[in-house]
């Protein structure tokens, strides 16, 4: 099934995707920054978006595999539950925000707050990520093949973070941790799933120091 | 929410099409700002020693020639007048302060939108398409242009509260975001002699830049100081005589995307606004980094 946003509306495309009773291959051409494309899918469709997508592309995805041949605006794959979203360009801020599951792969860079409040999604960024990435990350893994901006992993819960390049600064309660066998295994699996030939041995692991989990009575004077 | 768009032409052969290329950019940002719109266009530069003053009045049939005659007599110089809807562009050989004094004495209800050798600021309440039509934007020529579509959050909807704001000779500011320390800063700037017409937060940002530039800052320094002085969310685009500057606050909640080809540099709040530009599919696209001042223009 083919759509062309020069003549089809975003609403018509999304409605058609939702109406498909059986898994299908769907392509959409001439995307020019349109928002909310391929959102809320809940069947294992293969959707190819050709052009630069706007905000919230493939948001709330379940089961579907959405590929974007272009850049995406803020909130790509926000609150994804399962499936895969693959961006062959750069992503704006809050990529994979609050996502519970599935795999988000970004071939280029992701801007600020990538993986903010992630709750189980795996995110592989082949370029660099902006500041406050994985902020309040609760579960899942963020893999960064380039560099990370300021305050990486601020107020982190249990999300795993792997970075190959430099980290501008770590956020509150985020620390570098040793890479154990199970982490190398997880990283190897994620890099393979993302089609990356990076060497897992080149990465460092970051995680929560778990110092913010409980109120410290020593700090009572601050309140 | 508001929309910002800017277009700077590297290829002079396109200068005749500046308005035509820019109008769809402005109109595409209607969803981000449907209550007012405006733009600052740069071109038709007057020779050194002369200035171009863009004025507006609520009356569509304002007798601009009477004002021009008054200026000619008071300042002993020729004044040329070009009407555009309820705006007029006056060109004359004079100093800014003297021109402002004559205009205020003649009729304090005349609004001075911009002063410089190249800039013309035109803005109004209404849908971006309505404003583009009102001022015949598509037919305008020039080297670069900065525009804004407004969705008011911090103050009322009025022509005075719409963008761009003049920040000095040939300078203007457009803002997407909201400032949280504008009341206190406005009071401080009033003591420095900066005059405000509205309760608008963006006007305070413009006033801040005017103050810093008067104090001797370069535009780069003024914008870097603004990063410290202004509390809140912002993406600013500043139009200058030779190009434009873009700066985002360090948190960078407000969007911005840039595009560059051999022919132009363009910026917008969303890629959607750039999609109508020729050759955009092969443009270099990127998001400006937070807390960093970017400049484009002629050397």
Coordinates of C-alpha atoms in Angstrom, one line a residue:
Chain A
X1 CA 0.0 0.0 0.0
X2 CA 1.4 3.4 -1.0
X3 CA 0.5 6.9 0.1
X4 CA 1.7 10.3 -1.0
X5 CA 1.4 13.3 1.3
X6 CA 1.3 15.6 -1.7
X7 CA -2.3 14.3 -2.1
X8 CA -3.2 12.3 1.0
X9 CA -3.7 13.8 4.4
X10 CA -1.9 12.7 7.5
X11 CA -5.3 11.8 9.0
X12 CA -6.2 9.6 6.0
X13 CA -2.9 7.8 6.2
X14 CA -3.2 7.2 9.9
X15 CA -6.8 6.1 9.6
X16 CA -5.9 3.6 6.8
X17 CA -3.0 2.2 8.9
X18 CA -5.4 1.7 11.8
X19 CA -8.1 0.1 9.6
X20 CA -5.7 -2.6 8.2
X21 CA -6.9 -5.9 9.6
X22 CA -3.8 -7.9 8.5
X23 CA -0.1 -7.0 8.8
X24 CA 0.9 -5.0 5.7
X25 CA 3.8 -3.2 4.0
X26 CA 3.0 0.5 3.7
X27 CA 5.1 3.3 2.3
X28 CA 4.4 7.1 2.6
X29 CA 6.2 9.5 0.2
X30 CA 6.8 13.2 0.2
X31 CA 6.7 13.8 3.9
X32 CA 7.6 17.4 4.6
X33 CA 7.8 17.8 8.4
X34 CA 4.2 16.5 9.0
X35 CA 3.5 15.8 12.7
X36 CA 1.9 12.6 14.2
X37 CA 2.7 10.2 11.4
X38 CA 2.1 6.5 11.9
X39 CA 1.0 7.0 15.6
X40 CA -0.7 4.4 17.8
X41 CA -0.1 1.4 15.5
X42 CA -1.0 -1.9 17.0
X43 CA -0.3 -4.6 14.4
X44 CA 3.1 -5.9 13.0
X45 CA 2.9 -3.6 9.9
X46 CA 6.1 -2.5 8.1
X47 CA 5.8 1.2 7.5
X48 CA 8.3 3.2 5.5
X49 CA 8.2 7.0 5.7
X50 CA 10.2 8.8 3.0
X51 CA 11.1 12.4 4.0
X52 CA 11.6 14.4 7.1
X53 CA 8.9 13.7 9.7
X54 CA 7.6 16.2 12.2
X55 CA 6.7 15.7 15.9
X56 CA 5.7 12.5 17.6
X57 CA 6.4 10.2 14.7
X58 CA 5.5 6.6 15.4
X59 CA 4.4 7.6 18.9
X60 CA 2.8 4.9 21.1
X61 CA 3.9 2.2 18.7
X62 CA 3.0 -1.4 19.4
X63 CA 4.3 -4.3 17.2
X64 CA 4.9 -2.3 14.1
X65 CA 8.3 -1.7 12.4
X66 CA 8.5 2.0 11.3
X67 CA 11.4 3.1 9.2
X68 CA 12.0 6.8 8.5
X69 CA 14.3 7.8 5.6
X70 CA 14.9 11.3 6.9
X71 CA 15.1 13.3 10.1
X72 CA 12.4 13.3 12.8
X73 CA 11.1 16.1 15.0
X74 CA 10.7 15.9 18.8
X75 CA 9.2 12.9 20.5
X76 CA 9.8 10.2 18.0
X77 CA 8.5 6.8 19.3
X78 CA 7.3 8.5 22.5
X79 CA 5.7 6.0 24.7
X80 CA 6.5 3.1 22.4
X81 CA 5.3 -0.2 23.9
X82 CA 6.9 -2.7 21.4
X83 CA 8.1 -3.0 17.8
X84 CA 10.9 -1.1 16.2
X85 CA 11.4 2.5 15.0
X86 CA 14.4 3.1 12.8
X87 CA 15.4 6.6 11.8
X88 CA 18.0 7.1 9.0
X89 CA 18.7 10.7 10.0
X90 CA 18.8 12.9 13.1
X91 CA 16.2 13.1 15.8
X92 CA 15.1 16.2 17.7
X93 CA 14.6 16.3 21.4
X94 CA 12.9 13.7 23.6
X95 CA 13.4 10.8 21.3
X96 CA 11.8 7.7 22.9
X97 CA 10.4 9.7 25.8
X98 CA 8.6 7.5 28.4
X99 CA 8.8 4.5 26.1
X100 CA 8.0 1.1 27.7
X101 CA 9.4 -1.3 25.2
X102 CA 10.6 -2.0 21.7
X103 CA 13.8 -0.8 19.9
X104 CA 14.5 2.7 18.7
X105 CA 17.5 3.1 16.4
X106 CA 18.7 6.5 15.3
X107 CA 21.5 6.5 12.6
X108 CA 22.4 10.1 13.2
X109 CA 22.4 12.3 16.3
X110 CA 19.6 12.7 18.8
X111 CA 19.1 16.1 20.5
X112 CA 18.4 16.9 24.2
X113 CA 16.5 14.6 26.5
X114 CA 16.9 11.5 24.5
X115 CA 15.2 8.6 26.4
X116 CA 13.7 11.0 29.0
X117 CA 11.8 8.9 31.6
X118 CA 12.4 5.7 29.6
X119 CA 10.6 2.8 31.1
X120 CA 11.9 -0.3 29.3
X121 CA 12.7 0.8 25.7
X122 CA 16.1 0.0 24.2
X123 CA 17.5 3.0 22.3
X124 CA 20.6 2.9 20.1
X125 CA 21.9 6.2 18.8
X126 CA 24.8 5.8 16.3
X127 CA 25.7 9.5 16.6
X128 CA 25.7 11.7 19.7
X129 CA 23.0 12.7 22.2
X130 CA 22.2 16.1 23.7
X131 CA 21.9 17.2 27.3
X132 CA 19.8 15.5 30.0
X133 CA 19.6 12.3 28.1
X134 CA 18.0 9.3 30.0
X135 CA 16.8 11.8 32.6
X136 CA 14.8 9.8 35.2
X137 CA 15.3 6.7 33.1
X138 CA 13.6 3.8 34.9
X139 CA 14.3 0.7 32.8
X140 CA 15.7 -0.3 29.4
X141 CA 19.0 0.7 27.8
X142 CA 20.4 3.7 26.1
X143 CA 23.4 3.1 23.8
X144 CA 25.3 6.1 22.4
X145 CA 28.0 5.4 19.9
X146 CA 29.1 9.1 19.8
X147 CA 29.3 11.6 22.7
X148 CA 26.7 12.5 25.3
X149 CA 25.9 16.1 26.4
X150 CA 25.6 17.5 29.9
X151 CA 23.8 15.9 32.8
X152 CA 23.6 12.4 31.3
X153 CA 21.4 10.1 33.4
X154 CA 20.3 12.8 35.8
X155 CA 18.1 11.3 38.6
X156 CA 18.4 7.9 37.1
X157 CA 16.6 4.9 38.3
X158 CA 17.5 1.5 36.8
X159 CA 18.0 2.3 33.0
X160 CA 21.4 1.1 31.7
X161 CA 23.5 3.6 29.8
X162 CA 26.4 2.7 27.5
X163 CA 28.5 5.5 25.8
X164 CA 31.5 5.0 23.5
X165 CA 32.6 8.7 23.3
X166 CA 32.9 11.5 25.8
X167 CA 30.4 12.5 28.4
X168 CA 30.2 16.3 28.9
X169 CA 29.0 15.7 32.5
X170 CA 27.0 13.2 34.5
X171 CA 23.7 14.2 36.1
X172 CA 22.8 13.9 39.8
X173 CA 23.2 10.3 41.0
X174 CA 24.6 9.0 37.7
X175 CA 28.0 7.3 38.0
X176 CA 30.3 5.2 35.8
X177 CA 30.1 1.6 36.6
X178 CA 32.1 -1.5 35.8
X179 CA 31.1 -3.4 32.6
X180 CA 30.3 -7.0 33.7
X181 CA 29.7 -10.0 31.5
X182 CA 26.0 -9.6 31.5
X183 CA 26.3 -5.9 30.4
X184 CA 28.7 -6.8 27.5
X185 CA 26.2 -9.4 26.5
X186 CA 23.3 -6.9 26.6
X187 CA 25.4 -4.3 24.7
X188 CA 26.5 -6.8 22.1
X189 CA 22.9 -7.8 21.5
X190 CA 21.7 -4.2 21.2
X191 CA 24.4 -3.2 18.8
X192 CA 23.7 -6.3 16.6
X193 CA 20.0 -5.5 16.7
X194 CA 20.7 -2.0 15.5
X195 CA 23.0 -3.2 12.7
X196 CA 26.1 -1.5 14.2
X197 CA 29.6 -2.9 13.9
X198 CA 30.9 -1.0 16.9
X199 CA 33.1 -3.0 19.3
X200 CA 31.3 -3.4 22.7
X201 CA 34.7 -3.3 24.4
X202 CA 35.0 0.4 23.4
X203 CA 32.0 1.5 25.6
X204 CA 31.7 2.6 29.2
X205 CA 28.7 1.8 31.3
X206 CA 26.8 4.4 33.4
X207 CA 24.1 3.8 36.0
X208 CA 22.4 4.9 39.1
X209 CA 24.4 5.4 42.3
X210 CA 21.0 4.8 44.1
X211 CA 21.8 7.7 46.4
X212 CA 18.5 9.5 45.7
X213 CA 16.3 6.5 46.4
X214 CA 15.8 7.2 50.0
X215 CA 15.6 10.4 52.0
X216 CA 18.8 11.0 54.0
X217 CA 18.1 12.3 57.4
X218 CA 21.4 14.4 57.2
X219 CA 19.6 16.6 54.6
X220 CA 16.6 17.4 56.8
X221 CA 18.1 20.8 57.5
X222 CA 17.7 21.8 53.9
X223 CA 13.9 21.6 54.2
Chain B
X1 CA 3.8 28.7 21.5
X2 CA 4.9 30.9 18.6
X3 CA 6.5 30.3 15.2
X4 CA 9.8 31.9 14.0
X5 CA 11.1 31.9 10.5
X6 CA 14.1 33.5 8.9
X7 CA 15.6 33.4 5.4
X8 CA 18.9 34.8 4.4
X9 CA 19.8 34.7 0.7
X10 CA 23.4 33.9 -0.2
X11 CA 22.6 34.0 -3.9
X12 CA 21.8 37.6 -4.9
X13 CA 20.0 36.4 -8.0
X14 CA 17.1 35.3 -5.7
X15 CA 16.7 38.7 -4.0
X16 CA 13.7 39.6 -6.3
X17 CA 12.0 36.5 -4.9
X18 CA 12.6 37.0 -1.2
X19 CA 9.0 37.7 -0.3
X20 CA 7.7 34.9 -2.6
X21 CA 10.0 32.4 -1.0
X22 CA 9.3 33.6 2.5
X23 CA 5.5 33.9 2.5
X24 CA 4.8 30.1 2.6
X25 CA 7.3 29.8 5.4
X26 CA 5.4 32.4 7.5
X27 CA 2.0 31.0 6.6
X28 CA 3.0 27.4 7.4
X29 CA 3.6 28.5 11.0
X30 CA 0.0 29.6 11.5
X31 CA -0.7 26.6 13.7
X32 CA 2.0 27.8 16.1
X33 CA 0.8 31.4 16.1
X34 CA -2.6 32.4 14.7
X35 CA -3.3 35.6 16.6
X36 CA -0.7 38.0 15.1
X37 CA 2.2 38.0 12.7
X38 CA 4.9 40.2 11.4
X39 CA 8.2 40.4 9.6
X40 CA 11.3 42.5 9.3
X41 CA 12.6 42.7 5.7
X42 CA 16.0 44.0 4.8
X43 CA 16.8 45.5 1.5
X44 CA 16.4 48.7 -0.6
X45 CA 19.3 50.1 1.5
X46 CA 19.6 53.9 1.7
X47 CA 23.0 55.6 1.4
X48 CA 25.1 56.4 4.4
X49 CA 23.8 59.5 6.2
X50 CA 20.2 58.7 5.3
X51 CA 17.7 56.7 7.4
X52 CA 14.6 54.7 6.6
X53 CA 11.8 55.0 9.2
X54 CA 8.9 52.5 9.1
X55 CA 5.7 53.9 10.7
X56 CA 2.2 52.5 11.4
X57 CA -1.1 54.0 12.3
X58 CA -4.4 52.5 13.2
X59 CA -6.0 54.6 10.4
X60 CA -5.6 52.9 7.0
X61 CA -5.9 56.4 5.4
X62 CA -3.5 58.2 7.6
X63 CA -2.2 61.5 6.0
X64 CA 1.5 60.4 5.8
X65 CA 2.3 63.3 3.5
X66 CA 1.3 65.8 6.2
X67 CA 3.8 64.1 8.5
X68 CA 6.4 64.1 5.7
X69 CA 5.9 67.9 5.2
X70 CA 6.3 68.5 8.9
X71 CA 9.6 66.5 8.9
X72 CA 10.8 68.4 5.8
X73 CA 10.1 71.8 7.4
X74 CA 11.5 70.9 10.8
X75 CA 14.6 69.1 9.6
X76 CA 15.1 71.0 6.4
X77 CA 15.6 67.9 4.3
X78 CA 13.7 66.0 1.5
X79 CA 11.5 63.2 2.7
X80 CA 10.2 60.4 0.4
X81 CA 7.1 58.4 1.4
X82 CA 6.1 54.9 0.4
X83 CA 2.7 53.7 1.6
X84 CA 1.9 50.1 2.3
X85 CA -1.5 49.4 3.8
X86 CA -1.6 51.3 7.2
X87 CA 2.2 51.6 7.2
X88 CA 4.6 54.0 5.6
X89 CA 8.3 54.0 4.9
X90 CA 9.9 57.4 5.1
X91 CA 13.4 58.0 3.8
X92 CA 15.3 61.1 4.7
X93 CA 18.8 62.5 5.6
X94 CA 18.5 63.0 9.4
X95 CA 19.4 61.7 12.8
X96 CA 17.1 59.1 14.5
X97 CA 16.5 61.2 17.6
X98 CA 15.5 64.3 15.7
X99 CA 13.1 62.3 13.5
X100 CA 11.4 60.7 16.5
X101 CA 11.1 64.0 18.3
X102 CA 9.3 65.6 15.3
X103 CA 7.0 62.5 14.9
X104 CA 6.0 62.5 18.6
X105 CA 5.3 66.2 18.6
X106 CA 3.3 66.0 15.4
X107 CA 1.1 63.0 16.4
X108 CA 1.9 60.7 19.4
X109 CA -0.5 58.0 18.0
X110 CA 2.0 57.3 15.1
X111 CA 4.0 54.2 16.0
X112 CA 7.6 54.0 14.9
X113 CA 8.2 50.3 14.0
X114 CA 11.8 50.4 12.9
X115 CA 14.7 52.8 12.1
X116 CA 17.7 52.0 10.0
X117 CA 19.2 52.0 6.6
X118 CA 17.8 48.7 5.4
X119 CA 15.1 47.3 7.9
X120 CA 11.4 47.6 7.5
X121 CA 9.2 46.0 10.2
X122 CA 5.6 45.3 9.3
X123 CA 3.3 43.5 11.7
X124 CA -0.4 43.3 12.7
X125 CA -3.0 41.3 14.6
X126 CA -4.6 38.5 12.5
X127 CA -3.8 35.3 10.7
X128 CA -0.3 35.2 9.0
X129 CA -1.9 34.9 5.6
X130 CA -4.1 38.0 6.2
X131 CA -1.0 39.9 7.2
X132 CA 1.1 38.6 4.2
X133 CA -1.7 39.7 1.9
X134 CA -2.2 43.1 3.7
X135 CA 1.4 44.1 3.1
X136 CA 1.8 42.2 -0.2
X137 CA 4.7 40.2 1.2
X138 CA 5.0 37.9 -1.8
X139 CA 6.0 40.8 -4.0
X140 CA 8.8 42.1 -1.7
X141 CA 12.5 42.1 -2.6
X142 CA 15.5 42.1 -0.3
X143 CA 18.5 40.2 1.0
X144 CA 17.0 38.7 4.2
X145 CA 13.9 38.5 6.3
X146 CA 12.9 37.4 9.8
X147 CA 9.3 36.7 10.7
X148 CA 7.1 35.6 13.6
X149 CA 3.6 34.1 14.1
X150 CA 2.3 34.7 17.6
X151 CA 0.2 32.8 20.1
X152 CA 0.0 35.2 23.0
X153 CA 0.7 33.7 26.4
X154 CA 2.2 36.4 28.6
X155 CA 0.3 39.5 27.5
X156 CA -2.6 40.7 25.4
X157 CA -3.1 40.4 21.6
X158 CA -2.2 43.8 20.0
X159 CA -0.2 45.2 17.2
X160 CA 2.2 46.6 19.7
X161 CA 2.6 43.2 21.4
X162 CA 3.3 41.4 18.1
X163 CA 6.8 40.7 16.8
X164 CA 9.4 41.6 15.5
X165 CA 10.5 44.2 18.1
X166 CA 13.0 46.8 17.1
X167 CA 16.1 46.7 19.2
X168 CA 18.1 49.6 17.6
X169 CA 19.2 50.7 14.2
X170 CA 18.6 47.9 11.7
X171 CA 18.1 45.4 14.5
X172 CA 15.0 43.4 15.5
X173 CA 14.1 40.5 17.7
X174 CA 11.6 37.7 17.4
X175 CA 11.0 35.3 20.3
X176 CA 9.4 31.9 20.8
X177 CA 9.0 31.1 24.5
X178 CA 8.2 32.9 27.7
X179 CA 10.3 34.8 30.2
X180 CA 9.7 34.5 33.9
X181 CA 11.7 37.5 35.2
X182 CA 10.4 40.1 32.7
X183 CA 8.6 42.3 35.3
X184 CA 11.6 42.9 37.5
X185 CA 13.9 43.3 34.5
X186 CA 11.5 45.8 32.9
X187 CA 11.6 47.9 36.0
X188 CA 15.4 47.8 36.0
X189 CA 15.6 48.7 32.3
X190 CA 13.2 51.6 32.8
X191 CA 15.7 53.1 35.2
X192 CA 18.3 52.8 32.4
X193 CA 16.1 54.9 30.1
X194 CA 14.5 52.1 28.0
X195 CA 10.9 52.9 27.1
X196 CA 8.3 50.1 27.0
X197 CA 4.9 50.2 25.2
X198 CA 3.4 46.9 26.5
X199 CA 3.4 44.4 29.3
X200 CA 4.9 41.9 26.8
X201 CA 7.8 39.7 28.0
X202 CA 9.5 39.6 24.5
X203 CA 9.6 43.4 24.5
X204 CA 11.7 43.2 27.7
X205 CA 14.1 40.9 25.9
X206 CA 14.3 43.4 23.0
X207 CA 14.7 46.3 25.5
X208 CA 17.5 44.3 27.2
X209 CA 19.4 43.9 23.9
X210 CA 18.9 47.6 23.1
X211 CA 20.3 48.5 26.5
X212 CA 23.3 46.2 26.2
X213 CA 24.1 47.4 22.6
X214 CA 23.9 51.1 23.8
X215 CA 26.3 50.2 26.6
X216 CA 28.8 49.1 24.0
X217 CA 28.3 45.4 23.7
X218 CA 28.7 43.7 20.4
X219 CA 25.6 41.8 19.3
X220 CA 27.5 38.6 20.2
X221 CA 28.2 39.9 23.7
X222 CA 24.6 41.2 24.1
X223 CA 23.2 37.8 23.3
X224 CA 25.6 36.0 25.6
X225 CA 24.7 38.4 28.4
X226 CA 21.0 37.8 27.6
X227 CA 21.6 34.1 28.3
X228 CA 22.5 35.0 31.9
X229 CA 20.1 37.8 32.4
X230 CA 16.9 36.3 31.0
X231 CA 15.1 33.6 33.0
X232 CA 12.7 31.5 31.0
X233 CA 12.4 29.7 27.8
X234 CA 13.4 31.2 24.5
X235 CA 14.5 30.7 21.0
X236 CA 15.5 34.2 19.7
X237 CA 16.2 35.2 16.1
X238 CA 17.8 38.6 15.8
X239 CA 17.7 40.4 12.4
X240 CA 20.8 42.5 11.6
X241 CA 21.6 44.8 8.7
X242 CA 23.8 42.0 7.2
X243 CA 22.1 38.8 8.3
X244 CA 20.6 37.2 11.3
X245 CA 21.6 35.5 14.6
X246 CA 19.9 32.6 16.4
X247 CA 20.2 31.7 20.1
X248 CA 18.4 29.2 22.2
X249 CA 18.3 29.1 26.0
X250 CA 20.4 26.4 27.7
X251 CA 17.4 24.2 28.5
X252 CA 16.3 24.4 24.9
X253 CA 12.7 23.4 25.2
X254 CA 11.7 25.7 22.3
X255 CA 12.5 24.3 18.9
X256 CA 14.6 25.5 16.1
X257 CA 15.9 23.9 12.9
X258 CA 18.4 25.3 10.4
X259 CA 18.9 24.6 6.7
X260 CA 21.7 25.7 4.4
X261 CA 22.3 25.4 0.7
X262 CA 24.5 27.3 -1.8
X263 CA 21.6 29.7 -2.2
X264 CA 20.4 30.4 1.3
X265 CA 20.4 29.9 5.0
X266 CA 17.0 29.4 6.6
X267 CA 15.7 28.9 10.1
X268 CA 12.4 27.9 11.5
X269 CA 10.6 26.6 14.5
X270 CA 9.7 23.5 12.6
X271 CA 11.1 21.8 9.5
X272 CA 7.6 22.0 8.0
X273 CA 8.2 25.8 7.4
X274 CA 11.3 25.0 5.4
X275 CA 9.8 22.3 3.2
X276 CA 8.7 24.8 0.5
X277 CA 12.2 26.2 -0.2
X278 CA 13.9 25.2 -3.4
X279 CA 16.5 22.5 -3.1
X280 CA 15.6 21.8 0.6
X281 CA 15.8 18.0 0.0
X282 CA 19.5 18.4 -0.5
X283 CA 20.1 21.1 2.2
X284 CA 22.3 20.6 5.2
X285 CA 19.8 20.4 8.1
X286 CA 20.6 20.7 11.8
X287 CA 19.3 21.8 15.1
X288 CA 21.2 24.7 16.7
X289 CA 22.9 23.8 20.0
X290 CA 21.5 25.2 23.3
X291 CA 23.1 28.2 24.8
X292 CA 25.2 29.0 21.7
X293 CA 25.0 32.1 19.5
X294 CA 24.9 31.5 15.8
X295 CA 25.4 34.2 13.1
X296 CA 24.9 34.3 9.4
X297 CA 25.5 37.1 7.1
X298 CA 27.8 39.0 4.8
X299 CA 31.3 39.6 6.1

